[in-house]
Coordinates of C-alpha atoms in Angstrom, one line a residue:
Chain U
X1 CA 126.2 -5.5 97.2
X2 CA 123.5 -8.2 98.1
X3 CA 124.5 -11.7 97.8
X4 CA 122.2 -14.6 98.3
X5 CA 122.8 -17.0 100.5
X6 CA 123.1 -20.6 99.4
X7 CA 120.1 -22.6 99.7
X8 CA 120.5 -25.5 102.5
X9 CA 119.8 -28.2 100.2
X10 CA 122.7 -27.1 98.0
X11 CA 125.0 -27.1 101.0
X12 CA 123.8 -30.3 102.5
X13 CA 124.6 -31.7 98.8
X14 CA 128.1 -29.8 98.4
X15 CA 130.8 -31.8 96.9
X16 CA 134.8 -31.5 96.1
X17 CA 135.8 -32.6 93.2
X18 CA 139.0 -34.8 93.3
X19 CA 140.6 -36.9 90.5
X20 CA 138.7 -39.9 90.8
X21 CA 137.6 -39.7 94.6
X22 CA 135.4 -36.8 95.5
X23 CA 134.9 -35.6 99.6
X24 CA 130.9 -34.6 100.7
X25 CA 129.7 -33.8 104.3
X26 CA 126.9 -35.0 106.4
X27 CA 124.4 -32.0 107.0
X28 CA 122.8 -31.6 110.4
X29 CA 120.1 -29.8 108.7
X30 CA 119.1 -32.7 106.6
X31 CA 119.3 -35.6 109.5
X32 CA 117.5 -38.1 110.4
X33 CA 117.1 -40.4 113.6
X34 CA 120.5 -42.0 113.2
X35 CA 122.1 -40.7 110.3
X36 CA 121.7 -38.1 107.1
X37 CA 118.5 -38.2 105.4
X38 CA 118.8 -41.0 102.6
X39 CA 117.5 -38.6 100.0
X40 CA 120.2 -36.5 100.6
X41 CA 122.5 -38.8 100.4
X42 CA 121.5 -40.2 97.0
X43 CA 121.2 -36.6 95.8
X44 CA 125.3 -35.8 96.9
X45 CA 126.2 -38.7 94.8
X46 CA 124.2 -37.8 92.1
X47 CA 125.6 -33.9 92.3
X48 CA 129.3 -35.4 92.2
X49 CA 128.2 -37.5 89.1
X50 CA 126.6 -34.8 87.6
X51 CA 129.5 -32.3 88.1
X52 CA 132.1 -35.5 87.3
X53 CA 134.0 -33.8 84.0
X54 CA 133.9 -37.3 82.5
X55 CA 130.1 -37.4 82.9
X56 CA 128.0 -37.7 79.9
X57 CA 124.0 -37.0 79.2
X58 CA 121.5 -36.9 81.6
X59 CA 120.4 -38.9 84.6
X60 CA 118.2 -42.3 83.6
X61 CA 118.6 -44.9 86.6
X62 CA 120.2 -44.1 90.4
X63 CA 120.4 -47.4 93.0
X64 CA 121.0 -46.5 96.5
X65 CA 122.2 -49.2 98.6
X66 CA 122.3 -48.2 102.2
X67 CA 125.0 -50.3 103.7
X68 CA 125.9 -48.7 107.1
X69 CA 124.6 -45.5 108.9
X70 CA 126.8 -43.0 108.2
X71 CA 128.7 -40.9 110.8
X72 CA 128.4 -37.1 111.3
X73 CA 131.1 -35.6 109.3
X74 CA 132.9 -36.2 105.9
X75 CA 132.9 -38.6 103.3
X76 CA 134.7 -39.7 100.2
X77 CA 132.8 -40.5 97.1
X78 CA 134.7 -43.0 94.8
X79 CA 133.1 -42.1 91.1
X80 CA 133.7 -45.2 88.7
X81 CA 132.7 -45.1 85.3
X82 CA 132.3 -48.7 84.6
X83 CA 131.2 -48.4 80.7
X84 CA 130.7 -46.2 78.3
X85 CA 129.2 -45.9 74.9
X86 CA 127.9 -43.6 72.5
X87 CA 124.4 -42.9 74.3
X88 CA 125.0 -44.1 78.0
X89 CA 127.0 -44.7 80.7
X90 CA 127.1 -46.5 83.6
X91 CA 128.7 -45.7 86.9
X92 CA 129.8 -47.4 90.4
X93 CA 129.7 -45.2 93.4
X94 CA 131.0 -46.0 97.0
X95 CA 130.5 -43.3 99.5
X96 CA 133.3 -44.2 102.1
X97 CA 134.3 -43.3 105.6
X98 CA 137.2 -44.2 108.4
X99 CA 139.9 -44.6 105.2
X100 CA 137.6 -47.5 103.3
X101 CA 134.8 -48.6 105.2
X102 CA 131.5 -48.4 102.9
X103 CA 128.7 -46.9 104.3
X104 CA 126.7 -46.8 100.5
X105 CA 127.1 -48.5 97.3
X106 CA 125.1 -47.0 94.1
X107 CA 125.0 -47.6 90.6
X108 CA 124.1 -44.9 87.9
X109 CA 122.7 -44.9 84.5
X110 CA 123.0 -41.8 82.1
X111 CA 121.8 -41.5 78.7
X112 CA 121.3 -39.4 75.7
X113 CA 117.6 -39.2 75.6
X114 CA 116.9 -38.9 71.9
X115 CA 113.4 -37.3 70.9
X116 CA 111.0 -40.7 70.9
X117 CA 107.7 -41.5 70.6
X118 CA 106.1 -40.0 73.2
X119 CA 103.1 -41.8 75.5
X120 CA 102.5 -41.3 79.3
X121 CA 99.7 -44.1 80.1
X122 CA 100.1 -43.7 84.1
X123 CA 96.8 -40.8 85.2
X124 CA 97.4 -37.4 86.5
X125 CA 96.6 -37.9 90.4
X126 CA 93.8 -35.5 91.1
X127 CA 95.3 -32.9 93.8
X128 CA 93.7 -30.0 95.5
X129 CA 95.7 -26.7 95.1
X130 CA 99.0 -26.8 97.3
X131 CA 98.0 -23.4 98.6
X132 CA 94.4 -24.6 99.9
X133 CA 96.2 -27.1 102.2
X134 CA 98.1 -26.7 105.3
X135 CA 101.5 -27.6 105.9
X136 CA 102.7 -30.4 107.6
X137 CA 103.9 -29.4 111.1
X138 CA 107.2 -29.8 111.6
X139 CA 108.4 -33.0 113.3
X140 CA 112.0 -34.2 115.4
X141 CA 113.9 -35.1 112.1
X142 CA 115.5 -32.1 110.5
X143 CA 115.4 -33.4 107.2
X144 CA 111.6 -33.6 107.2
X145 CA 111.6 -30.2 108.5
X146 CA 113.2 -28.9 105.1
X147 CA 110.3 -29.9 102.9
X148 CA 106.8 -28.5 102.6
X149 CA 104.4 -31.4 102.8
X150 CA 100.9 -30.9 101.8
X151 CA 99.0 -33.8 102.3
X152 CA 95.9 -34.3 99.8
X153 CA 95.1 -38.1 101.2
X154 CA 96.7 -40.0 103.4
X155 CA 98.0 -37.6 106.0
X156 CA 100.6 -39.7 108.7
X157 CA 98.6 -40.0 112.0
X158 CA 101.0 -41.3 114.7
X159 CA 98.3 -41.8 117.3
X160 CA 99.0 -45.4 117.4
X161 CA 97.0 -48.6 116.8
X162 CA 96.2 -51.7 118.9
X163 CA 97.1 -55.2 117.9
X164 CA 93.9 -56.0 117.3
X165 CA 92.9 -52.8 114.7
X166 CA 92.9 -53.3 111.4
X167 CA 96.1 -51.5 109.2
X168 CA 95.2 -48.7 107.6
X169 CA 95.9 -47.9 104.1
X170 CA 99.8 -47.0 103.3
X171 CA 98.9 -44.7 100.2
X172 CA 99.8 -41.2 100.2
X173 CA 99.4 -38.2 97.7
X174 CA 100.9 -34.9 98.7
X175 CA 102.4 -31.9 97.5
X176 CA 106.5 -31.8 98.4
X177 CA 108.4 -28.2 98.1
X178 CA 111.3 -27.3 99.6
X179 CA 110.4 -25.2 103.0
X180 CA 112.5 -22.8 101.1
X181 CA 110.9 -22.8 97.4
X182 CA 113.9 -24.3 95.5
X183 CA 113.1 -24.7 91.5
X184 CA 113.1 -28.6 90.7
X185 CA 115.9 -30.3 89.7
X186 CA 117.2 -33.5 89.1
X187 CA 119.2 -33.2 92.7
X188 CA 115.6 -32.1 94.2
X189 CA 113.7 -35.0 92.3
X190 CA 116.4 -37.7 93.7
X191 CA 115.9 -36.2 97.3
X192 CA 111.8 -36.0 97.1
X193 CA 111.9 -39.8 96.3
X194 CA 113.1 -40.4 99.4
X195 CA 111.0 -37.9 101.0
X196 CA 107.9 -40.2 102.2
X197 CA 107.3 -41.2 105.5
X198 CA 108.1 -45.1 106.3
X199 CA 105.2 -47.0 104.8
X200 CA 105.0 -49.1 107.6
X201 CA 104.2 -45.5 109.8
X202 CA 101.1 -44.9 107.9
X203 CA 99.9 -48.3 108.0
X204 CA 100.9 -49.1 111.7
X205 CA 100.0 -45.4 112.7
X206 CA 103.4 -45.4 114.5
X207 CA 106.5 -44.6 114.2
X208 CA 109.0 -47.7 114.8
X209 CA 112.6 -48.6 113.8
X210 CA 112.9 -48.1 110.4
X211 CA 115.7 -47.7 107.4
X212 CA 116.0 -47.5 103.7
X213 CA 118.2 -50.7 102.9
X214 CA 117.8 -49.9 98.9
X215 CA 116.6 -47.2 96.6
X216 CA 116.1 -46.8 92.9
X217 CA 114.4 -44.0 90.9
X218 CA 114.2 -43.3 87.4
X219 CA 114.1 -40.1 85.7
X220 CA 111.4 -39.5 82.9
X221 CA 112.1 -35.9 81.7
X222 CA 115.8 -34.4 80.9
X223 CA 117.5 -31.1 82.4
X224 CA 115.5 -29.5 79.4
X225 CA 112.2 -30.7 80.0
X226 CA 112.6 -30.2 83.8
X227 CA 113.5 -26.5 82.7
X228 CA 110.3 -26.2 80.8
X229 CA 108.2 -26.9 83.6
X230 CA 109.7 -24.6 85.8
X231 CA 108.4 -25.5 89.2
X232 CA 109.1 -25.4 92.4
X233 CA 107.0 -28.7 93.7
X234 CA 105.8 -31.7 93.1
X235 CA 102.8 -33.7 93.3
X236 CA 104.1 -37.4 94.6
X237 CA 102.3 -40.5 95.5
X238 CA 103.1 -43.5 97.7
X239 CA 102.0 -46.4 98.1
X240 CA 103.2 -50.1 99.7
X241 CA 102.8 -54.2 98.6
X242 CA 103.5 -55.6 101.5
X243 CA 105.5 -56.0 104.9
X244 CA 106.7 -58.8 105.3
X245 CA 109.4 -60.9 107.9
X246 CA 110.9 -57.2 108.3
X247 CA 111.4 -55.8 105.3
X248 CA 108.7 -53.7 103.2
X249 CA 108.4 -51.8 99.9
X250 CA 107.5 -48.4 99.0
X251 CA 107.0 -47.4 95.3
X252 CA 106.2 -43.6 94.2
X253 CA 105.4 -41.3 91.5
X254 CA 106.8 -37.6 91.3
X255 CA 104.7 -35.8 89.0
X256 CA 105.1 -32.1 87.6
X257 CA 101.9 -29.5 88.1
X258 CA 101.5 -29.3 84.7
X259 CA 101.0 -33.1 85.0
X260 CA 104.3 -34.5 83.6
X261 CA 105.6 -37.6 85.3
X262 CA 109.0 -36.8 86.0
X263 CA 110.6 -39.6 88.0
X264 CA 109.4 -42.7 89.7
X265 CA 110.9 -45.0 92.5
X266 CA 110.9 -48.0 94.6
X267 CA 112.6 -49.0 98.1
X268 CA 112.8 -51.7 100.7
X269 CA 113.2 -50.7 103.3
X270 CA 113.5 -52.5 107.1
X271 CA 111.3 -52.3 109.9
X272 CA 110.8 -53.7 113.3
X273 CA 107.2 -54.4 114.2
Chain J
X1 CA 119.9 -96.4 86.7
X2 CA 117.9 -93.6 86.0
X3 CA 119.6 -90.4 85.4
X4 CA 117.6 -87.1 85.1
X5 CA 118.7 -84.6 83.3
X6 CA 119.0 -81.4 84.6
X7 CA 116.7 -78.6 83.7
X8 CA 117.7 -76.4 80.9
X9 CA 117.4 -73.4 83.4
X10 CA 120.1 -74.8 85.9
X11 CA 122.1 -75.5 82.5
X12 CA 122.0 -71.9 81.6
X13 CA 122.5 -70.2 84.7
X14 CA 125.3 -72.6 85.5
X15 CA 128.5 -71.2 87.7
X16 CA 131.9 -72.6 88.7
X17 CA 133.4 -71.2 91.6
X18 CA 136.6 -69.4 91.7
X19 CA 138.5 -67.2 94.2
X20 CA 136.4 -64.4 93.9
X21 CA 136.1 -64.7 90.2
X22 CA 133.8 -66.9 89.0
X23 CA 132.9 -68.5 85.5
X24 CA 129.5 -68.8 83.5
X25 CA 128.3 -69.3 80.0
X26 CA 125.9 -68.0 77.9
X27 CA 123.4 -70.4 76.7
X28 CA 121.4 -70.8 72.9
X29 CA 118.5 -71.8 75.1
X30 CA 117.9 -68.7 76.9
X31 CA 118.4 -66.3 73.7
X32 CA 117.0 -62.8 73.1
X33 CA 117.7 -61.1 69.4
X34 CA 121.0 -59.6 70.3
X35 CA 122.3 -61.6 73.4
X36 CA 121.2 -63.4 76.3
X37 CA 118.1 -63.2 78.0
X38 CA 118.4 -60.7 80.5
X39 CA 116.4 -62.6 83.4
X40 CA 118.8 -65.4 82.8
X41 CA 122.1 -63.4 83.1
X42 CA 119.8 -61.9 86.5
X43 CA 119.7 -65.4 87.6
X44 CA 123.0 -66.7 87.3
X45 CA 124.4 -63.6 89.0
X46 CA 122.3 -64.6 91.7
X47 CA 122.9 -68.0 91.3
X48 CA 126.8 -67.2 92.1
X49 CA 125.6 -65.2 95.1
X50 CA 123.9 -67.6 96.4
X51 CA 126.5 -70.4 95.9
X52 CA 129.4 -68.0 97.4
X53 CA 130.9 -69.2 100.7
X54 CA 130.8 -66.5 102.3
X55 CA 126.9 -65.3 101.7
X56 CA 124.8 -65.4 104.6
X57 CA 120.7 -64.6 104.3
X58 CA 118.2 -64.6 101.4
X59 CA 118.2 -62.6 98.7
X60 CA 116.4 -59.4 99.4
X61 CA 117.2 -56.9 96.8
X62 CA 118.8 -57.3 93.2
X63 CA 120.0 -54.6 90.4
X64 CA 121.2 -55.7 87.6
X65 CA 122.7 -52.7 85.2
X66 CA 123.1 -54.1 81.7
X67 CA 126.1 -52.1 80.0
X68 CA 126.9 -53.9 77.1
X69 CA 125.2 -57.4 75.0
X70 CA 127.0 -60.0 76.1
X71 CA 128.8 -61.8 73.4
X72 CA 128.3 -65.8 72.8
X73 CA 130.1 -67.9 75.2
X74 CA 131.9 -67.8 78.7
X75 CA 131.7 -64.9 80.9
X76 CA 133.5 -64.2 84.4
X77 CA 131.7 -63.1 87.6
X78 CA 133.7 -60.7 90.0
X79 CA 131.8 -61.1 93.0
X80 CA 132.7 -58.8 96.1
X81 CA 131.4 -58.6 99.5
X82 CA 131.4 -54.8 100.1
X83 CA 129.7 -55.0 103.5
X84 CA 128.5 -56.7 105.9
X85 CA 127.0 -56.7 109.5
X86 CA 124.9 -58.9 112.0
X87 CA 121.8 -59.2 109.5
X88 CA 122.6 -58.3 105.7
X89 CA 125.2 -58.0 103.2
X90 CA 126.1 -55.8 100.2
X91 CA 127.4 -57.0 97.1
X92 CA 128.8 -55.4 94.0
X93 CA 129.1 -57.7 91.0
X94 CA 130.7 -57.3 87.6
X95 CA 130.0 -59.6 84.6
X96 CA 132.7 -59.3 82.1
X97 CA 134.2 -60.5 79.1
X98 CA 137.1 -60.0 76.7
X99 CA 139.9 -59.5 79.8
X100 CA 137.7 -57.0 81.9
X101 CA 135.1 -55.1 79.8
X102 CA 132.3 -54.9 82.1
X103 CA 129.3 -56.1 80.1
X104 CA 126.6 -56.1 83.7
X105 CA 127.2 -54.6 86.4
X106 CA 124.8 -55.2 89.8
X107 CA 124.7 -54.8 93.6
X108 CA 122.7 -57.3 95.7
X109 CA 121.1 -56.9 99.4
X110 CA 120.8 -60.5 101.2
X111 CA 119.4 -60.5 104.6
X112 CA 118.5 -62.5 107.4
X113 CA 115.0 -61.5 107.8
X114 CA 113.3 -62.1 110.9
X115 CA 109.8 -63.1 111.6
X116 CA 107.9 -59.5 112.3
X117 CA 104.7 -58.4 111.5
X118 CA 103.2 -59.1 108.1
X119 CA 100.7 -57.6 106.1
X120 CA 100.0 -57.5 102.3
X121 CA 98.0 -54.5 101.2
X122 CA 98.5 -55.1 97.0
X123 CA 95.2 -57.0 96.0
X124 CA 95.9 -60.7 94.5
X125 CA 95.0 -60.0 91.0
X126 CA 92.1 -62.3 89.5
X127 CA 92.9 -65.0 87.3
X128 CA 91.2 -68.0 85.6
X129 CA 93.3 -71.4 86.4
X130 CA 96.2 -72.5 84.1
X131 CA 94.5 -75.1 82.9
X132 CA 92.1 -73.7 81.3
X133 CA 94.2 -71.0 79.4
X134 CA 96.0 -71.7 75.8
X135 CA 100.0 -71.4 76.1
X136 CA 101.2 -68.6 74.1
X137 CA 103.0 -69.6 70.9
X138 CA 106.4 -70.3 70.2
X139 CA 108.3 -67.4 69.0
X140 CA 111.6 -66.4 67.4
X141 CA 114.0 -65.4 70.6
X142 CA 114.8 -68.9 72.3
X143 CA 114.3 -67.8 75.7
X144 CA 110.6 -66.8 75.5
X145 CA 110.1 -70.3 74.3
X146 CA 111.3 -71.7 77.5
X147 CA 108.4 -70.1 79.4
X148 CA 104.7 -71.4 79.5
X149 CA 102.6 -67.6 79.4
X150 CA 98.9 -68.1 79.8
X151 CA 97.9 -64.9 79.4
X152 CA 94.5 -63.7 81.2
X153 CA 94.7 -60.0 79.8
X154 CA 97.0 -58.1 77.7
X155 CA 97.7 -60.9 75.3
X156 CA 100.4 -59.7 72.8
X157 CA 99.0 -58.6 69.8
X158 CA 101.8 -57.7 67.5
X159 CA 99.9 -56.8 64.8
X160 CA 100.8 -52.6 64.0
X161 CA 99.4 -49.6 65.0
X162 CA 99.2 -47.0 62.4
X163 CA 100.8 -43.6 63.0
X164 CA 97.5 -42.1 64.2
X165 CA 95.9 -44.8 66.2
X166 CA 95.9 -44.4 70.1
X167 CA 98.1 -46.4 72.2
X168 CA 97.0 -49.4 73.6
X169 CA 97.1 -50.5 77.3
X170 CA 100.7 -51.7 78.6
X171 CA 99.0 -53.9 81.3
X172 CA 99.3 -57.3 81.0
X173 CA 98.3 -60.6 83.6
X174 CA 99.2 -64.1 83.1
X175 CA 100.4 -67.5 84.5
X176 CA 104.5 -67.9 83.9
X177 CA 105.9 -71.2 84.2
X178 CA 108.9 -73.0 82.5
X179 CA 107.8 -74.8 79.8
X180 CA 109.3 -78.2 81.4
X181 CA 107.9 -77.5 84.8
X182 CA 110.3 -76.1 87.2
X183 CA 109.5 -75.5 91.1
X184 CA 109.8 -71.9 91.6
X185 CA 112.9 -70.8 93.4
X186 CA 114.8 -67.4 93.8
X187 CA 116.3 -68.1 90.8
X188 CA 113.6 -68.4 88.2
X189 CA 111.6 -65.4 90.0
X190 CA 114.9 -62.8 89.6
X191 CA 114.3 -65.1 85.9
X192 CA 110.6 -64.6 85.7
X193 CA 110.9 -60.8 87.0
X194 CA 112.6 -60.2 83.7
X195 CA 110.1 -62.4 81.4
X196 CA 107.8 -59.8 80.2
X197 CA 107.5 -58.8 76.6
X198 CA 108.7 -55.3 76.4
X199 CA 105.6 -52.7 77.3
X200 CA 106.4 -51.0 74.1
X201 CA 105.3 -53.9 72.2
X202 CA 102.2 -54.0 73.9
X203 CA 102.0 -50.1 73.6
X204 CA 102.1 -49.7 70.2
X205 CA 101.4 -53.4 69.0
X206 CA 104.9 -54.1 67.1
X207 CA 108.3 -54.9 68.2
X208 CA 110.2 -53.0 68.0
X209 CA 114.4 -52.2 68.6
X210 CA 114.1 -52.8 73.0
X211 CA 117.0 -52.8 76.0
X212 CA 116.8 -53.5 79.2
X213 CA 118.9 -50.9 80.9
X214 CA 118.7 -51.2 84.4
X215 CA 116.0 -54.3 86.1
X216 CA 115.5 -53.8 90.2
X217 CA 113.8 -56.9 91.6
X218 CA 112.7 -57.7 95.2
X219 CA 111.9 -60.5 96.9
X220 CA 109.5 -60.8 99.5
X221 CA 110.0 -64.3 100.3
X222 CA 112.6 -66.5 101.5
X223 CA 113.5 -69.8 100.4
X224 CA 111.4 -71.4 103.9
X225 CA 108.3 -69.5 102.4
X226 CA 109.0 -70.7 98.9
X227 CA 109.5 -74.2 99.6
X228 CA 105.8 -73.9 101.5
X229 CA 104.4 -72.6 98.3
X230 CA 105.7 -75.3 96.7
X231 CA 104.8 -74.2 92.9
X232 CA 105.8 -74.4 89.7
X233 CA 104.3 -71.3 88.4
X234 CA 103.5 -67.4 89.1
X235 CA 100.8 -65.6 88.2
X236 CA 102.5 -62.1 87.4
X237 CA 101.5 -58.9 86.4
X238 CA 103.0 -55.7 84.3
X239 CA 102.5 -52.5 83.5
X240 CA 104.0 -48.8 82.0
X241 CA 103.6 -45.6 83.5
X242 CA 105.9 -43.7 80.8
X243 CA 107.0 -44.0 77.4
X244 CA 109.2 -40.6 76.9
X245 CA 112.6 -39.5 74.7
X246 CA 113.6 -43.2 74.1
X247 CA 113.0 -45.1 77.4
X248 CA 110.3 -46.6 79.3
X249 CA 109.5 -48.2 82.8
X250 CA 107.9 -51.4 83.4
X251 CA 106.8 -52.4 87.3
X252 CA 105.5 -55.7 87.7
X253 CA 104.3 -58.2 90.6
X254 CA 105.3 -62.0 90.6
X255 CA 102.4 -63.9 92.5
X256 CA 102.2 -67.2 94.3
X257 CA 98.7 -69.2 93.2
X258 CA 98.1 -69.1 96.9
X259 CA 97.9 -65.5 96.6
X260 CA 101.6 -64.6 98.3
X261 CA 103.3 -61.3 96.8
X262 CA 106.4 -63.4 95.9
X263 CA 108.4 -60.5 94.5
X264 CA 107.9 -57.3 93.1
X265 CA 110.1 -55.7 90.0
X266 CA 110.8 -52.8 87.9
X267 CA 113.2 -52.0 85.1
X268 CA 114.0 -48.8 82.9
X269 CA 114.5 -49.9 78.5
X270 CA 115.6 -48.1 75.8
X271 CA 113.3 -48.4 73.1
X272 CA 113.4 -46.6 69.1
X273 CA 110.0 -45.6 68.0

C-alpha cells in the first residue's frame, strides 16, 4: 500500500484540538534567524480557527501581533470567540508558552461571503512565466528554503551598499510556490503573506536585524473560489512607504494566475539600520 | 476669565480611568447612520491607551475589529497589557456594553522607537493648497460634518450608476481637517485614518448599506515629530483594490503638508450591492 507522506507545511502547521485551548509546535523546517517563520505562525492559528468546531464561514481579516520570539518547541493556542452573529464572527487568539507567557496575540474575522456585486479595480501585475525564471537559491533560513521564489523584478541583492549610495527601490513581484507544489489554500495564502524578504533588505541591499512586530491580511476569494482556481502559486507583489525611527511597512498583493486577487496584506515590521 | 471650550473631538473621545476598566460615551457629534463613527471609537481606544499608567512609547500599530454597532450612550474599555519588554508593548482591548457584550475588539503595538535610518520611498501626492479648494458639503451622518474635505480628485459624486455602466475609480485625494481647526495629534490621525467615504460609494456612485469590519492603522510618527509638524490638517489619500462576495478593502495614506508619511491605513467593509 503507498501512503503519501504529509506535506512539511501541513506538519509545521499541525494543531491539537483541546476544549477551548489548542497545543501547536514550532517546526525546524519553517525557522527563521531567531524563531519560527511568522507566516507560519499566523497560518497555525488560522488552521486551529479553521478546524475550531465552533468556527463559522470563511476567513475575512487575520492580525498577527508578534509579541515575543517564540521558543523551539510547543505552544498553546487559546481560541476565543469574542462575538458572533448571523454572518461573522470575530475571534481572540493568544499563542502561549512557559504556562502563560504570550509570545502572539491575533484577532480573526470570519464571514459569510454572500454573492455581491463584483469589481476588482487593482491591475493584473504583468509576470513572465514561472517556469522561464530561475529559482531563488536557497538561503540560511529554512523557512525561505520551503518556498519557490521566482523573482520577475526586484530580485534581493545582499551585496551591500555604502552610506553614501542611494536606496534602491523596495518593490518586488515574484512568483511564490511551495518548494514542494502544495495547491493554494487559505493556510498557504496566510503563510505567502509573510513570505517577502524584509523591505528594508531590498532597499538597504543587506540583510540587518529585522522582525515582523504586526501583520494583517485579508482574504478576497472563499474556500470555493480558491478551489476554482486550482493553483499551486501565486503571483505577489511588495512594496514599502517608508522606514522610519526603526520601524517600516510592507504592503502586498497575492494574486491567482488566472489573475484573481486573492488576499492582500500589510506589516510593520522593526529594523535596526 | 476666559474659558475655552474644549474641542468637540476631545468631548467625544473622552475617557475616565478606572482599574483596568475604563468608561467612554458615545457622542451625537461624531454619528454615522447606525452608530458611532468608527474613527472616533478608533480614537478613544487610543485615547485610553495612551492615558493608561502603565503605557510606555508611541503608538505604532492599531486594529480595531468592530463586532457589533455600538448602542447610544456609555461604554466600558477593558484595557490589558498582554506584553511587554524593553522597547514595546502589546495590548488587547475590548469595548463593551450591556454587562460584557463585546461590541469592538482591538490589539495595539506602542513602541519606543529609536532614531535609525530613515527613508520614505511613497511619493508625496500632488495637491493644490487648502485654500484654494471648496469644503465639501454638509451631509446627513454628523460625524462627516465635523471634518473640513477639500477634495483634489475623487470628489464624491453620489449621483447613481445604472446596472450597466462601468465602475468608476475608487481613488480619492484631499485635504482633511476638523472643521473647527484642531492640531493634528495621534488621535485625530487613528480619527482621520477612518474618515474616508466608503470606496463603494465612490465605486458605484451611490450609498449604499457599508461596515467597517476590521480598520489597521500605522503610525509613522511619534508625537516629537508631530509636534514639529505642527498642523492642523492632512492631505490623505484612498483607494480599492477589490470589491468581491460582499466586502471590500480600502488602503490609504495620511500626509503631513510638509510632505511627512504621517501614517498609513487599511480596513476590510462589508458592503450590499
Amino acid at each position: 500500500m503507498l501512503t503519501k507522506a504529509p506535506h512539511l507545511f501541513d506538519d509545521a502547521t499541525r494543531v491539537t484540538a483541546g476544549d477551548s485551548r489548542w497545543q501547536g509546535r514550532t517546526s525546524d523546517d519553517y525557522w527563521a534567524f531567531v524563531g519560527p517563520f511568522g507566516g507560519a505562525t499566523a497560518a497555525t492559528i488560522l488552521r486551529a480557527l479553521i478546524d475550531h468546531p465552533e468556527r463559522a464561514g470563511t476567513p475575512l481579516a487575520l492580525t498577527v501581533n508578534y509579541c515575543a520570539p517564540i521558543a523551539a518547541g510547543t505552544f498553546d493556542l487559546d481560541l476565543r470567540l469574542v462575538k458572533a452573529n448571523r454572518s461573522s464572527q470575530h475571534w481572540c487568539v493568544e499563542l502561549t508558552q512557559n504556562g502563560g507567557e504570550v509570545a502572539t496575540l491575533a484577532t480573526a474575522v470570519f464571514a459569510e461571503r454572500r454573492p455581491s456585486w463584483s469589481h476588482q479595480p487593482a491591475p493584473f501585475p504583468p509576470a513572465r512565466p514561472f517556469e522561464q525564471i530561475r529559482p531563488f537559491p536557497r538561503i540560511a533560513a529554512t523557512w525561505a528554503n520551503q518556498y519557490d521564489f521566482r523573482f520577475i523584478e526586484g530580485d534581493p541583492d545582499f551585496s551591500g551598499t555604502s552610506p553614501q549610495s542611494e536606496p534602491v527601490s523596495a518593490y518586488s513581484r515574484l512568483w511564490i510556490g511551495d518548494r514542494v507544489p502544495r495547491k493554494i489554500d487559505m493556510l498557504s495564502l496566510m503563510s505567502m503573506s509573510d513570505a517577502f524578504f524584509g523591505r528594508v533588505f531590498h532597499a538597504r541591499r543587506q540583510m540587518l536585524p529585522f522582525g515582523t512586530v504586526s501583520l494583517t491580511t485579508y482574504f478576497h476569494a472563499d474556500a470555493e473560489d480558491l478551489a476554482a482556481e486550482n493553483t499551486s502559486r501565486v503571483l505577489a507583489v511588495a512594496d514599502a512607504k517608508i522606514f522610519h525611527r526603526s520601524y517600516g511597512d510592507q504592503n502586498g498583493e497575492l494574486w491567482s494566475p488566472n489573475g484573481r486577487l486573492l488576499a492582500t496584506t500589510t506589516q510593520i515590521a522593526y529594523f535596526k539600520a
